[in-house]
Coordinates of C-alpha atoms in Angstrom, one line a residue:
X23 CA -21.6 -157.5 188.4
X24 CA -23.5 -157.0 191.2
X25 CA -24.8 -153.1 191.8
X26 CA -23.8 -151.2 195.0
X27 CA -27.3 -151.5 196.7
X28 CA -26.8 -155.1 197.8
X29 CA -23.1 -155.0 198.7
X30 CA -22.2 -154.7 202.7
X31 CA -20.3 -151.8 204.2
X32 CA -17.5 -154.3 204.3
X33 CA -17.7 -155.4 200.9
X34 CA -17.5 -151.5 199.6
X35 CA -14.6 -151.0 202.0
X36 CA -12.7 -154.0 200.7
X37 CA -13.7 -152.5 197.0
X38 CA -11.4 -149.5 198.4
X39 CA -8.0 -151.6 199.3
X40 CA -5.6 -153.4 197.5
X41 CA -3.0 -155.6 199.1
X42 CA 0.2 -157.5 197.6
X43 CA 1.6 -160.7 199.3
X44 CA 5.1 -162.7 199.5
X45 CA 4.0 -166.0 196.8
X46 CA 4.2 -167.8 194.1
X47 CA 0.9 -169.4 194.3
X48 CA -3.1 -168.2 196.3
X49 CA -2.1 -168.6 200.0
X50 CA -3.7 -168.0 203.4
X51 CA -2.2 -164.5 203.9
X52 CA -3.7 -163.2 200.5
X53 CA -7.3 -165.4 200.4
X54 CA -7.8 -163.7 203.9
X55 CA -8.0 -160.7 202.4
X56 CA -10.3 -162.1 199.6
X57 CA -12.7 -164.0 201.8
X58 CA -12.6 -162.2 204.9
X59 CA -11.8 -158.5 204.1
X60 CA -13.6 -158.8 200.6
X61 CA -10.2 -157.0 199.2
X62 CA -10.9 -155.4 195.4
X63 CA -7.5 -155.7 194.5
X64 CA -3.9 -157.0 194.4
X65 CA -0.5 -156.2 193.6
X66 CA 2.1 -158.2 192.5
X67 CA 6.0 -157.7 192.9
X68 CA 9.0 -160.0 191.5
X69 CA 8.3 -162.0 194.3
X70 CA 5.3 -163.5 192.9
X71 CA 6.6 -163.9 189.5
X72 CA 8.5 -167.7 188.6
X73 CA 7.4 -167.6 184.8
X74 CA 4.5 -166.8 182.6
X75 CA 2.5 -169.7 182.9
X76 CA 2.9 -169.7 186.7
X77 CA 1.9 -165.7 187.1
X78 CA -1.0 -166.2 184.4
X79 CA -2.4 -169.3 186.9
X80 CA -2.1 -167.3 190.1
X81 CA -4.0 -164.8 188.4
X82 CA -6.7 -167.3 187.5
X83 CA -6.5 -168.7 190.8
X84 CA -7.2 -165.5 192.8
X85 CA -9.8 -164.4 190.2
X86 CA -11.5 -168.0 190.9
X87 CA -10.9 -167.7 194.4
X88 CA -12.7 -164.4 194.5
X89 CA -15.9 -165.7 192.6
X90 CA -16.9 -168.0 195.8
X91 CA -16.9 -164.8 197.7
X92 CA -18.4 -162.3 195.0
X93 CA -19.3 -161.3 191.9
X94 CA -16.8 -158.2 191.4
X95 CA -13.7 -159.5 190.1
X96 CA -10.1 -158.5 191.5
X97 CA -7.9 -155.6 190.2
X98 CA -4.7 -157.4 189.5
X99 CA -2.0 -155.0 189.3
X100 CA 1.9 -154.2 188.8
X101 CA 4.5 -151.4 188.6
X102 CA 5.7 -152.1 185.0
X103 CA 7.3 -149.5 184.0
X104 CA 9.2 -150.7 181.7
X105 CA 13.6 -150.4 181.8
X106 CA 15.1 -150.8 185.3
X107 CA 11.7 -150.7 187.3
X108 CA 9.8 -153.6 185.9
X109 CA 8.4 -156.1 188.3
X110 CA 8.5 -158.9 185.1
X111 CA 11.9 -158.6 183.6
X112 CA 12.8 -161.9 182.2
X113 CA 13.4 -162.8 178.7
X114 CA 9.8 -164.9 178.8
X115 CA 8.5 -161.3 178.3
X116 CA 9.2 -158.3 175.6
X117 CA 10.4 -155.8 178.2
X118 CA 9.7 -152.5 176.7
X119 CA 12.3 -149.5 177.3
X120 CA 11.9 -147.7 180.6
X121 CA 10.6 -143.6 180.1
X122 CA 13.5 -141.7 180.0
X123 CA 14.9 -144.2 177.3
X124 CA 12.0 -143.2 175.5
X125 CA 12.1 -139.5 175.9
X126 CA 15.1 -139.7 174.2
X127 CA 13.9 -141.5 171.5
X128 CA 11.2 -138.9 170.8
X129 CA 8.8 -141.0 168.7
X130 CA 5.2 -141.2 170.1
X131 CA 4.3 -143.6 167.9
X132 CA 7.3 -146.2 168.8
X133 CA 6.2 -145.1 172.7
X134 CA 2.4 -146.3 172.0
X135 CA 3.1 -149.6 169.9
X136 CA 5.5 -151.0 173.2
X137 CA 2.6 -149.7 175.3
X138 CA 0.5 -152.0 173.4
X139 CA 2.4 -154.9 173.2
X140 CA 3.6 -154.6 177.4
X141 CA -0.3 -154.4 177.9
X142 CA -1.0 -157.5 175.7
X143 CA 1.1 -159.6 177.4
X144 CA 0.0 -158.4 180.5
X145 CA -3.8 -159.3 180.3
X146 CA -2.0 -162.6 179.1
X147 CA -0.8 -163.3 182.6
X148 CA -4.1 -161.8 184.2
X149 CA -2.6 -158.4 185.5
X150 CA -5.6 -156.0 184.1
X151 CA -4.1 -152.8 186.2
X152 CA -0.6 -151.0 185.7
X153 CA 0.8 -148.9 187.9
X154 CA 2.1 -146.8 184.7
X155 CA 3.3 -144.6 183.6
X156 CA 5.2 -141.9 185.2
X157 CA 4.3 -138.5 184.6
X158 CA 6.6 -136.9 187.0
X159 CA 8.7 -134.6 185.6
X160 CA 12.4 -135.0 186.4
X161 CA 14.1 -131.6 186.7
X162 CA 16.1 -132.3 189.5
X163 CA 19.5 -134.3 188.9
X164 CA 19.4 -135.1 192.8
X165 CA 16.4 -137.2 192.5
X166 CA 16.5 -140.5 194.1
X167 CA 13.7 -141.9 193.2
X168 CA 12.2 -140.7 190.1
X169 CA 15.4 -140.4 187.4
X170 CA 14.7 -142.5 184.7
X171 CA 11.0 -143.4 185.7
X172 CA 11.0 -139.8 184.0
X173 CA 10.4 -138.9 180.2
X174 CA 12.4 -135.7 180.7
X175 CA 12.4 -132.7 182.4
X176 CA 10.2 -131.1 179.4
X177 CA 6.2 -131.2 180.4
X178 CA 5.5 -131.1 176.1
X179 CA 7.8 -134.1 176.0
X180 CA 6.0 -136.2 179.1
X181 CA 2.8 -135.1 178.0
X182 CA 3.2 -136.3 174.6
X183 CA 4.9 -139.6 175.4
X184 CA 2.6 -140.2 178.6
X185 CA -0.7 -139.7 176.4
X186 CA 0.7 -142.4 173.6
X187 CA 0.9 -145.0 176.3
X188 CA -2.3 -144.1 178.3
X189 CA -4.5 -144.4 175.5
X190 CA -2.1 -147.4 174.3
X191 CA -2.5 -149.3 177.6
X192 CA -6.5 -148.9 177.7
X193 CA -7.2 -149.2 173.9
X194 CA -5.6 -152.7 175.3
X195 CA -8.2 -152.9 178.4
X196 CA -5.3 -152.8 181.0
X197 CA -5.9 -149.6 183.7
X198 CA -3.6 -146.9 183.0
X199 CA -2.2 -145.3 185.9
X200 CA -0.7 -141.6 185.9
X201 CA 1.9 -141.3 188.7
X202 CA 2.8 -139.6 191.2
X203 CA 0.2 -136.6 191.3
X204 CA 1.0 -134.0 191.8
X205 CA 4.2 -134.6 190.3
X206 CA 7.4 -136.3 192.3
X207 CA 10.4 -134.9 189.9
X208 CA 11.6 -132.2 191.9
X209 CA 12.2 -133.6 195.0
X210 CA 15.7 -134.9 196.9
X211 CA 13.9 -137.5 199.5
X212 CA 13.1 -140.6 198.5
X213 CA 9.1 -140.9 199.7
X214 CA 10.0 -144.5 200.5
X215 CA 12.2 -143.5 203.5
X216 CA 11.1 -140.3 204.2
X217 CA 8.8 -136.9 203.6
X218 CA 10.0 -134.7 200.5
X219 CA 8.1 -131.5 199.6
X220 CA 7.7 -129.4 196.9
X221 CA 8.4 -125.9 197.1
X222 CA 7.1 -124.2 194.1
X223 CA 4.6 -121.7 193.8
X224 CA 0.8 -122.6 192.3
X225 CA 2.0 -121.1 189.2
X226 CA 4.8 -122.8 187.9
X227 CA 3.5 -125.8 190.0
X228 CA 0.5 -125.6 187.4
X229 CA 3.0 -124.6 184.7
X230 CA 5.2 -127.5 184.7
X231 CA 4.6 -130.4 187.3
X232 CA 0.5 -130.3 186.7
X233 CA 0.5 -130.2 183.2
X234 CA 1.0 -133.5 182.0
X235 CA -1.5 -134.8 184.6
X236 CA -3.6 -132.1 183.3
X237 CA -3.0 -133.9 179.8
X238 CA -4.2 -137.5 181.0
X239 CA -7.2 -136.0 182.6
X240 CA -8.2 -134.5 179.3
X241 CA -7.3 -137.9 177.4
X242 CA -9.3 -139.6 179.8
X243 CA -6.9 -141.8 181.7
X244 CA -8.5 -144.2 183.9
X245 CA -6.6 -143.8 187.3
X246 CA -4.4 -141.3 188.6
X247 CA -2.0 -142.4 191.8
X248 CA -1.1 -139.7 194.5
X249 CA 2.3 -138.9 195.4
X250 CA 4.0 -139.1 199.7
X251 CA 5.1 -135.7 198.8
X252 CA 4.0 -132.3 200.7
X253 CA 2.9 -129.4 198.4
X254 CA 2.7 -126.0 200.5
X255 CA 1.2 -124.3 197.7
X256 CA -1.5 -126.5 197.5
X257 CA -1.7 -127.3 200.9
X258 CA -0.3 -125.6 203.7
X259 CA -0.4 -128.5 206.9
X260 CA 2.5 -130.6 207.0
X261 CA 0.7 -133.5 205.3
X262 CA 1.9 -134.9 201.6
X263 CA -0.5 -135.0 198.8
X264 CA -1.9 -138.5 199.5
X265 CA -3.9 -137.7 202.9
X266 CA -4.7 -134.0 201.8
X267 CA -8.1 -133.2 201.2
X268 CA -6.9 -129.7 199.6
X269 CA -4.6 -131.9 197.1
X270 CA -7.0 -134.7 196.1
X271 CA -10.5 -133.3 196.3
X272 CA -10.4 -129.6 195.7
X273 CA -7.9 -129.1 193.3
X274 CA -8.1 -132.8 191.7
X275 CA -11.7 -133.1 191.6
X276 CA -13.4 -130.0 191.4
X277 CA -10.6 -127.8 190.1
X278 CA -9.1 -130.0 187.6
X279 CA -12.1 -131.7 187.0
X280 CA -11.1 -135.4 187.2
X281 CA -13.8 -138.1 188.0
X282 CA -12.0 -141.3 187.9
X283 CA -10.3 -143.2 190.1
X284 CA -7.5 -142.4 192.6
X285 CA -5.2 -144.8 194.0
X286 CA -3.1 -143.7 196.7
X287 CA 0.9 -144.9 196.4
X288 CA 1.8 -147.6 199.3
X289 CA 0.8 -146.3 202.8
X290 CA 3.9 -149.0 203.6
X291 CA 6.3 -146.1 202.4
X292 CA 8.1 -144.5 205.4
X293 CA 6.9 -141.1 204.1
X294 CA 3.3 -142.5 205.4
X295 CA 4.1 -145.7 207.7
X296 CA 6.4 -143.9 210.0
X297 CA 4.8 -140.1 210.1
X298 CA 1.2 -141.1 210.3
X299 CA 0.8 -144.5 210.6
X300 CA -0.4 -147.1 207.8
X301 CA -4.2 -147.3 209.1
X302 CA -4.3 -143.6 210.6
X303 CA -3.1 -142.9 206.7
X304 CA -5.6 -144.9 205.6
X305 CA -8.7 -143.2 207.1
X306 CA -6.7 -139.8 206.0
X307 CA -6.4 -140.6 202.0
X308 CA -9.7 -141.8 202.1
X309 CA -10.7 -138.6 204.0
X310 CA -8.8 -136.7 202.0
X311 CA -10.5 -138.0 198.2
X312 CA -8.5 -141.5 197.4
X313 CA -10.7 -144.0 196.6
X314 CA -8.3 -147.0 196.6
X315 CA -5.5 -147.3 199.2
X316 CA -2.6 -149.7 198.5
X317 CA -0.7 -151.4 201.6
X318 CA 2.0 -153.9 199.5
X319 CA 3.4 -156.0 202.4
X320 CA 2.0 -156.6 205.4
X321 CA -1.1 -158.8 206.8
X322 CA -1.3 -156.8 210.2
X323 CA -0.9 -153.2 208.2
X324 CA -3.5 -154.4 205.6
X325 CA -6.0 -155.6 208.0
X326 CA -5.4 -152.6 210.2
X327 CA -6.0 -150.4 207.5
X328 CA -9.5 -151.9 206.4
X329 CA -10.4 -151.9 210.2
X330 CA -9.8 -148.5 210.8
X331 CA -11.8 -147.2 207.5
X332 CA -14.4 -149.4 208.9
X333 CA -14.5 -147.7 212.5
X334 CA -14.3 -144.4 210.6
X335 CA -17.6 -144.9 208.6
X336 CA -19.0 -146.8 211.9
X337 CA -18.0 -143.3 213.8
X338 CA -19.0 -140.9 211.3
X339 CA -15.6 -139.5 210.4
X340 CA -16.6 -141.3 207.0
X341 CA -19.1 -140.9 205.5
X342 CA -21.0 -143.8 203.4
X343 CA -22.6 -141.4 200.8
X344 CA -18.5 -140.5 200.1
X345 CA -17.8 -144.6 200.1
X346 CA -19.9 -145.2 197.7
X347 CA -18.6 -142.6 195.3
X348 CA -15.9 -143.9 195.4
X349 CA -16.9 -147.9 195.3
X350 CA -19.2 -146.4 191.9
X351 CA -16.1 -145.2 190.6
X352 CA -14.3 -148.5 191.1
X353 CA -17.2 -150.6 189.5
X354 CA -17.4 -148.9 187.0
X355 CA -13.8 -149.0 185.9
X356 CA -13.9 -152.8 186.2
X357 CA -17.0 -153.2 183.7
X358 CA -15.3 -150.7 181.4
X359 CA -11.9 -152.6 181.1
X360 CA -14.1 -155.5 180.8
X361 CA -12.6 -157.1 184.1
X362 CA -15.0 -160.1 184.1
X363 CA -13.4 -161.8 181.3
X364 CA -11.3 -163.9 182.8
X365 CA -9.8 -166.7 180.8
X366 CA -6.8 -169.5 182.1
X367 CA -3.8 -169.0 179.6
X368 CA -3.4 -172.5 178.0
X369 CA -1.2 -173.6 175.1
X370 CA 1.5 -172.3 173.3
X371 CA 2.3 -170.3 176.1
X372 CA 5.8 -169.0 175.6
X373 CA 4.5 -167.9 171.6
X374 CA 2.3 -165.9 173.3
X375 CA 5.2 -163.8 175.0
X376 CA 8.1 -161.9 173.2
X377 CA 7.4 -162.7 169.7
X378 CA 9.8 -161.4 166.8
X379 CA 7.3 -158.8 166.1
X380 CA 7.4 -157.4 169.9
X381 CA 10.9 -157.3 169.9
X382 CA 11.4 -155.4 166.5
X383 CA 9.6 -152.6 167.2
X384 CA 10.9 -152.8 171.0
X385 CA 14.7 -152.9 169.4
X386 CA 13.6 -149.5 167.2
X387 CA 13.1 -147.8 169.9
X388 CA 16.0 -149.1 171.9
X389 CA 18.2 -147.9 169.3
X390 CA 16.7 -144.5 168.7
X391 CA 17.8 -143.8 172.4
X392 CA 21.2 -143.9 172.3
X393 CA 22.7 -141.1 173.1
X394 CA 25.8 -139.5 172.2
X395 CA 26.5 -136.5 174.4
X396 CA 30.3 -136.0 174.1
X397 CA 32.4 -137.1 171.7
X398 CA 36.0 -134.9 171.7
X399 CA 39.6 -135.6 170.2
X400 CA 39.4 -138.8 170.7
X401 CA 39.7 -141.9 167.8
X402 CA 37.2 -143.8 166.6
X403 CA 35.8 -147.2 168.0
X404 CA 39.0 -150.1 166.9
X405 CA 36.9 -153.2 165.8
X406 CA 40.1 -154.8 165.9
X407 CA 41.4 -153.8 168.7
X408 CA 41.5 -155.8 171.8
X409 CA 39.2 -153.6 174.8
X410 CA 38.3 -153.6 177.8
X411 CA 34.4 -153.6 179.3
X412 CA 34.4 -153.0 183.0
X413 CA 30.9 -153.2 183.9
X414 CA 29.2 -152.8 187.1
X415 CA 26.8 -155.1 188.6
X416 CA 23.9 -154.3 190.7
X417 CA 24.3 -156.1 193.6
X418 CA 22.5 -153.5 196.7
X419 CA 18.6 -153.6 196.9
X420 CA 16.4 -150.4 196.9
X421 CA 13.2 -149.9 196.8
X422 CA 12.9 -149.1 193.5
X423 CA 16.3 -152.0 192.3
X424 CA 17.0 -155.0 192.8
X425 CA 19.9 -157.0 192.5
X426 CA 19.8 -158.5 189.1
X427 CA 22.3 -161.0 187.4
X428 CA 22.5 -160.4 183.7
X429 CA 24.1 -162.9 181.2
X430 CA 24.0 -160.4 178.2
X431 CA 25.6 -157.6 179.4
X432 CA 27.9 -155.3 177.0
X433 CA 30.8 -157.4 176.7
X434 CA 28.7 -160.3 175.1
X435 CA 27.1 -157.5 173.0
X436 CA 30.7 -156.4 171.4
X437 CA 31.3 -160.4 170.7
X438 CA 28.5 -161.1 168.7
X439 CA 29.8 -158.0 166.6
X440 CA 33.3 -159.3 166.4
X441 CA 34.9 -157.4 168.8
X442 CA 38.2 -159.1 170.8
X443 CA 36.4 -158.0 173.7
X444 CA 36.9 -158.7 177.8
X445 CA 34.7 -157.9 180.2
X446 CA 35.2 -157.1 184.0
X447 CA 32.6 -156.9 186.6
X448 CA 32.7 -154.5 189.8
X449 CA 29.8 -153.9 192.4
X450 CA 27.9 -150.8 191.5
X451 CA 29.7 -149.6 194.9
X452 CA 32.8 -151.4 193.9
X453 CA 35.5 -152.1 196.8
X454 CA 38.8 -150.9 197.0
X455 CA 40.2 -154.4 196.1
X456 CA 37.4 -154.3 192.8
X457 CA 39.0 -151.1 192.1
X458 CA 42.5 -151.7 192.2
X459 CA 41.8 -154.9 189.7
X460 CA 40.1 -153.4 187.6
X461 CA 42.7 -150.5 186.8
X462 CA 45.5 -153.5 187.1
X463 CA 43.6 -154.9 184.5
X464 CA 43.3 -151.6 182.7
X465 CA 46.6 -151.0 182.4
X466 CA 47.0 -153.6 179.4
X467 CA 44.3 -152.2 177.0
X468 CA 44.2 -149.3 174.8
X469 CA 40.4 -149.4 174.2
X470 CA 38.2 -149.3 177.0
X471 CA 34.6 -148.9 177.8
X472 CA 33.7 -148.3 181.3
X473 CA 29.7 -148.7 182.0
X474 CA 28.3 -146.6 185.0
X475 CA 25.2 -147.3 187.0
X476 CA 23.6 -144.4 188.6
X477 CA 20.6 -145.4 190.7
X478 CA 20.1 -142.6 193.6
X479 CA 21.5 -139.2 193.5
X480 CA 25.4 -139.0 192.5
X481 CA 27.1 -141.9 191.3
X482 CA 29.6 -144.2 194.1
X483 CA 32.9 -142.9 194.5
X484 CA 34.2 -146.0 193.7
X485 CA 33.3 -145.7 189.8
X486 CA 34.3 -142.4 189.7
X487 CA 37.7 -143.5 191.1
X488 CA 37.9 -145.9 188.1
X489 CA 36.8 -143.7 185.4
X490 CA 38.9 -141.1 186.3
X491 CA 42.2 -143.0 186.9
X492 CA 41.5 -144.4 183.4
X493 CA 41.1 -141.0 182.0
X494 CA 44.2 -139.6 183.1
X495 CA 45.9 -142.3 180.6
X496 CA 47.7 -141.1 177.8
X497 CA 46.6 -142.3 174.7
X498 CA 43.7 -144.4 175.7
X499 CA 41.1 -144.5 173.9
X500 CA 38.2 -144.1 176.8
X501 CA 34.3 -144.6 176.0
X502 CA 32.5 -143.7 179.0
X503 CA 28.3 -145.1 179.1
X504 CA 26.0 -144.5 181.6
X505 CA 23.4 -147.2 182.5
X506 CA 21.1 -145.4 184.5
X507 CA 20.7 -141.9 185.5
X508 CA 22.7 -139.6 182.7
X509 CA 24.0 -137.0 185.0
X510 CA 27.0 -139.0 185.8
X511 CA 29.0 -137.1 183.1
X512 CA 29.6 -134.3 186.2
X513 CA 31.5 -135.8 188.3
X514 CA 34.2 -136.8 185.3
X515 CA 34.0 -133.8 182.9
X516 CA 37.6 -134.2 181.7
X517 CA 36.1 -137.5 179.6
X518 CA 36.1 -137.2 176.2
X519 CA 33.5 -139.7 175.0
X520 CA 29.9 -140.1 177.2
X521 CA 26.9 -142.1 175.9
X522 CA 23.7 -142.1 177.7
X523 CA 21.8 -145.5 177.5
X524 CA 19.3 -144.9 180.4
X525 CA 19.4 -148.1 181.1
X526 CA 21.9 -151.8 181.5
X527 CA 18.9 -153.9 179.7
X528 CA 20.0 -156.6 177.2
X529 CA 18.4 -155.3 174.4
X530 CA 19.9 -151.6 175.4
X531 CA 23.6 -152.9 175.2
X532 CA 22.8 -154.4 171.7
X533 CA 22.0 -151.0 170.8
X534 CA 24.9 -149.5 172.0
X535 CA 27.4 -152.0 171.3
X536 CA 25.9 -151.2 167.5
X537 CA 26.6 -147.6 168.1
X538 CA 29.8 -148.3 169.4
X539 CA 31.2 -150.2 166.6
X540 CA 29.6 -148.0 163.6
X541 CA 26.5 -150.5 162.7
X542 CA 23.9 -147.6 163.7
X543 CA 23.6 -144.0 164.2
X544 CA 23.2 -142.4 167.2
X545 CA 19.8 -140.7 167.4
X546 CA 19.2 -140.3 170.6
X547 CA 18.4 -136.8 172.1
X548 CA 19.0 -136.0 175.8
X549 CA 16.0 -135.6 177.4
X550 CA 17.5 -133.7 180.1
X551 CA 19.9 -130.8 180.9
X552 CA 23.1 -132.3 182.2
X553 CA 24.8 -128.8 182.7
X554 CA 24.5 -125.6 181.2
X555 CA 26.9 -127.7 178.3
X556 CA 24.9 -130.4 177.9
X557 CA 21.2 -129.2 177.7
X558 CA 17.7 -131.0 176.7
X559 CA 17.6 -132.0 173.3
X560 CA 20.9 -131.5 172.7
X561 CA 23.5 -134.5 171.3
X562 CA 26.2 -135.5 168.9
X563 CA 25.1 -137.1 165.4

């Protein structure tokens, strides 16, 4: 690897800049940034993944692409999160549960062996960064963005879980990456479309929303990402945490002691892009203590950005002594995740991926997360009984979604168990047409099991509408399972059965079609407080 003394001010500044791009295969827009810009870094979404084989060759092929140019090889990085926000969800892979699934399974252990087995598979296809896991702490039921990206709303109980998958996912030589500091949980603005802030005072800000970063710093994680999210307490401008210099350098570095690596989240994000400007935000993270920016998207943003932290070190608004720091900090990362060992993935590939013994110790944990918040008067699960599954598909994109068709959904999940079972499908903002079929349809079971998907803030009228017309039945016998965030139980409280599964993921409705039907226990905990009823930890066994 070659030292800092004989690389250009444009090499260092491409070491500082990672950059995603819309293919399936090394094109112009992304070797650009290789050759020309001397980028350190990519990201990839689900837009450059077809299979496998095909994402473990377009790693090769960037890494190879890269060596013509220089001997530092690429950061190749991905959100996987694991549960609804995983960039690789296909059945080619083991996808391991998503956090708050997790932090209601409560077993560290479980949380670090599907760390280890995501991270194996990963370095398989040539990814060597993740953008994981989420430390934010998600107290506040409003949250758009954060929800289930969230252990809980305990800082013991994300600490604990965060750690076991840090240390899992670089015992594995894949970058962990602790997100969003200083902490993105209590916020009602989604950072992608606009600026949130914090209100809290240092104190309980240090209490709660610091402490599991606190935790990874001590445990040594490798790379901590800022959050688009303004923090008077920390710093009193009207600038979020990724451009402030109070945020980043003197309370990260010196205060909390942390010396390695900070990636900024995507300047792309409205909460950037559209109050500051992607290059102008560039110039202001770097200014402010990131070492790495991310811009996801776009050629002209990307290019813009390096150009403008060129100008600034040209100008003296940078300085180089700062630069290299930073490009120290970076180098040094990639020789300790041993980043030069680069291998095509040949042979056997699809052995490689989702083996029996992933997906055993990923379907433990996916069963100890069922939850069973409410379960009142009503009679148990009929295996005979004919019933109903209406079950809503997620059809709208967000930034942190996106429409998904699944095959093995619930429905198919009560089948294989021997359940006379029908399933109906709504949009996850179902129409007035979708409704009135669905409680047409209704009308001719006893047994039903309506699935809710929650993925912002409250859950769409239009599922509420069905759920509560079902409800007002007599004598049906109503199962009510959220698939996302678990707060939906508010907004029906007259239901007499809730389940929280966190998550619609195949695996997830095997696990709770098992509960359903009396295979399994329930031993899932609720990581959160639904109301002042349904608090953390609380559930019915």
């Amino acid at each position: 690897m070659s030292k800092i003394v004989n690389l250009s001010l444009a090499e260092k500044i491409g070491q500082m800049v990672i950059c995603g791009f819309n293919a399936y295969t090394s094109d112009a827009h992304i070797e650009q940034l290789i050759e020309k810009h001397h980028i350190g870094g990519v990201i990839y979404f689900r837009r450059n993944y077809a299979n496998v084989q095909q994402m473990a060759d377009l790693s090769y092929a960037l890494q190879q692409f890269n060596k013509k140019n220089s001997d530092i090889p690429l950061f190749i990085s991905i959100d996987q999160e694991g549960g609804m926000v995983a960039r690789i969800d296909t059945d080619e892979v083991t996808l391991v549960p998503g956090n708050m699934s997790i932090g209601a399974a409560r077993d560290a252990q479980l949380a670090f062996e599907a760390a280890v087995i995501c991270a194996k598979e990963l370095r398989l296809m040539g990814i060597n960064v993740n953008f994981a896991p989420s430390l934010d702490i998600n107290n506040n039921p409003k949250n758009p963005v954060i929800g289930v990206r969230s252990y809980g709303e305990s800082a013991e109980l994300v600490s604990e879980l965060g750690i076991a998958t840090i240390e899992s996912y670089q015992s594995s030589d894949v970058v962990a990456t602790a997100k969003h500091f200083p902490g993105h949980g209590d916020t009602a603005v989604d950072s992608h479309y606009g600026l949130a802030s914090v209100p809290h005072d240092r104190e309980r800000l240090m209490q709660l929303e610091l402490a599991p970063f606190i935790r990874a710093i001590q445990a040594g994680v490798d790379m901590i990402m800022t959050a688009h999210v303004m923090f008077p307490a920390f710093e009193p401008g009207e600038i979020p945490a990724t451009l402030s210099r109070k945020v980043l350098h003197d309370l990260l570095r010196i205060e909390l002691k942390y010396d390695g690596v900070i990636v900024t989240d995507c300047l792309e994000m409205h909460a950037i892009s559209k109050e500051f400007g992607v290059a102008e935000g560039a110039v202001m993270a770097i200014e402010g203590g990131a070492d790495i920016v991310l811009v996801s998207h776009t050629l002209e943003e990307q290019v813009a950005a390096i150009e403008a932290l060129m100008q600034a070190v040209q100008s003296g608004r940078l300085s180089e002594e700062q630069i290299n720091a930073s490009v120290e900090r970076i180098l040094s990362l990639k020789e300790k995740r041993r980043m030069s060992d680069i291998h095509p993935l040949t042979g056997g590939v699809a052995a490689q991926f989702g083996t029996p013994e992933s997906k055993k110790v990923i379907r433990q944990l996916t069963e100890k997360s069922i939850t069973i918040v409410k379960d009142e008067d009503q009679p148990t699960f009929d295996l005979s009984a004919p019933t109903l599954v209406i079950w809503p598909e997620v059809r709208h994109h967000t930034e942190v979604d996106e429409p998904i068709e699944q095959a093995y959904t619930l429905g198919p999940a009560l089948a294989e168990l021997g359940v006379d079972v029908k399933e109906f499908r709504v949009s996850t903002h179902p129409t007035s047409e979708e409704i009135a079929s669905a409680l047409a349809l209704a009308a001719d079971y006893e047994q039903i099991v309506v699935v809710t998907y929650n993925a912002v803030s409250e859950l769409h009228e239009g599922q509420v509408s069905i759920v509560r017309q079902i409800a007002a039945r007599p004598n049906v016998n109503l199962t009510v399972a959220s698939t996302r965030n678990p707060y939906d139980l508010n907004q029906f409280p007259e239901v007499k059965r809730y389940v929280c599964c966190y998550e619609n993921r195949p695996m997830t409705m095997a696990a709770l079609a098992k509960v359903l039907t009396g295979n399994i226990a329930a031993q899932g905990k609720l990581p959160v407080t639904l109301s002042p009823d349904y608090s953390f930890g609380m559930a019915v066994n």
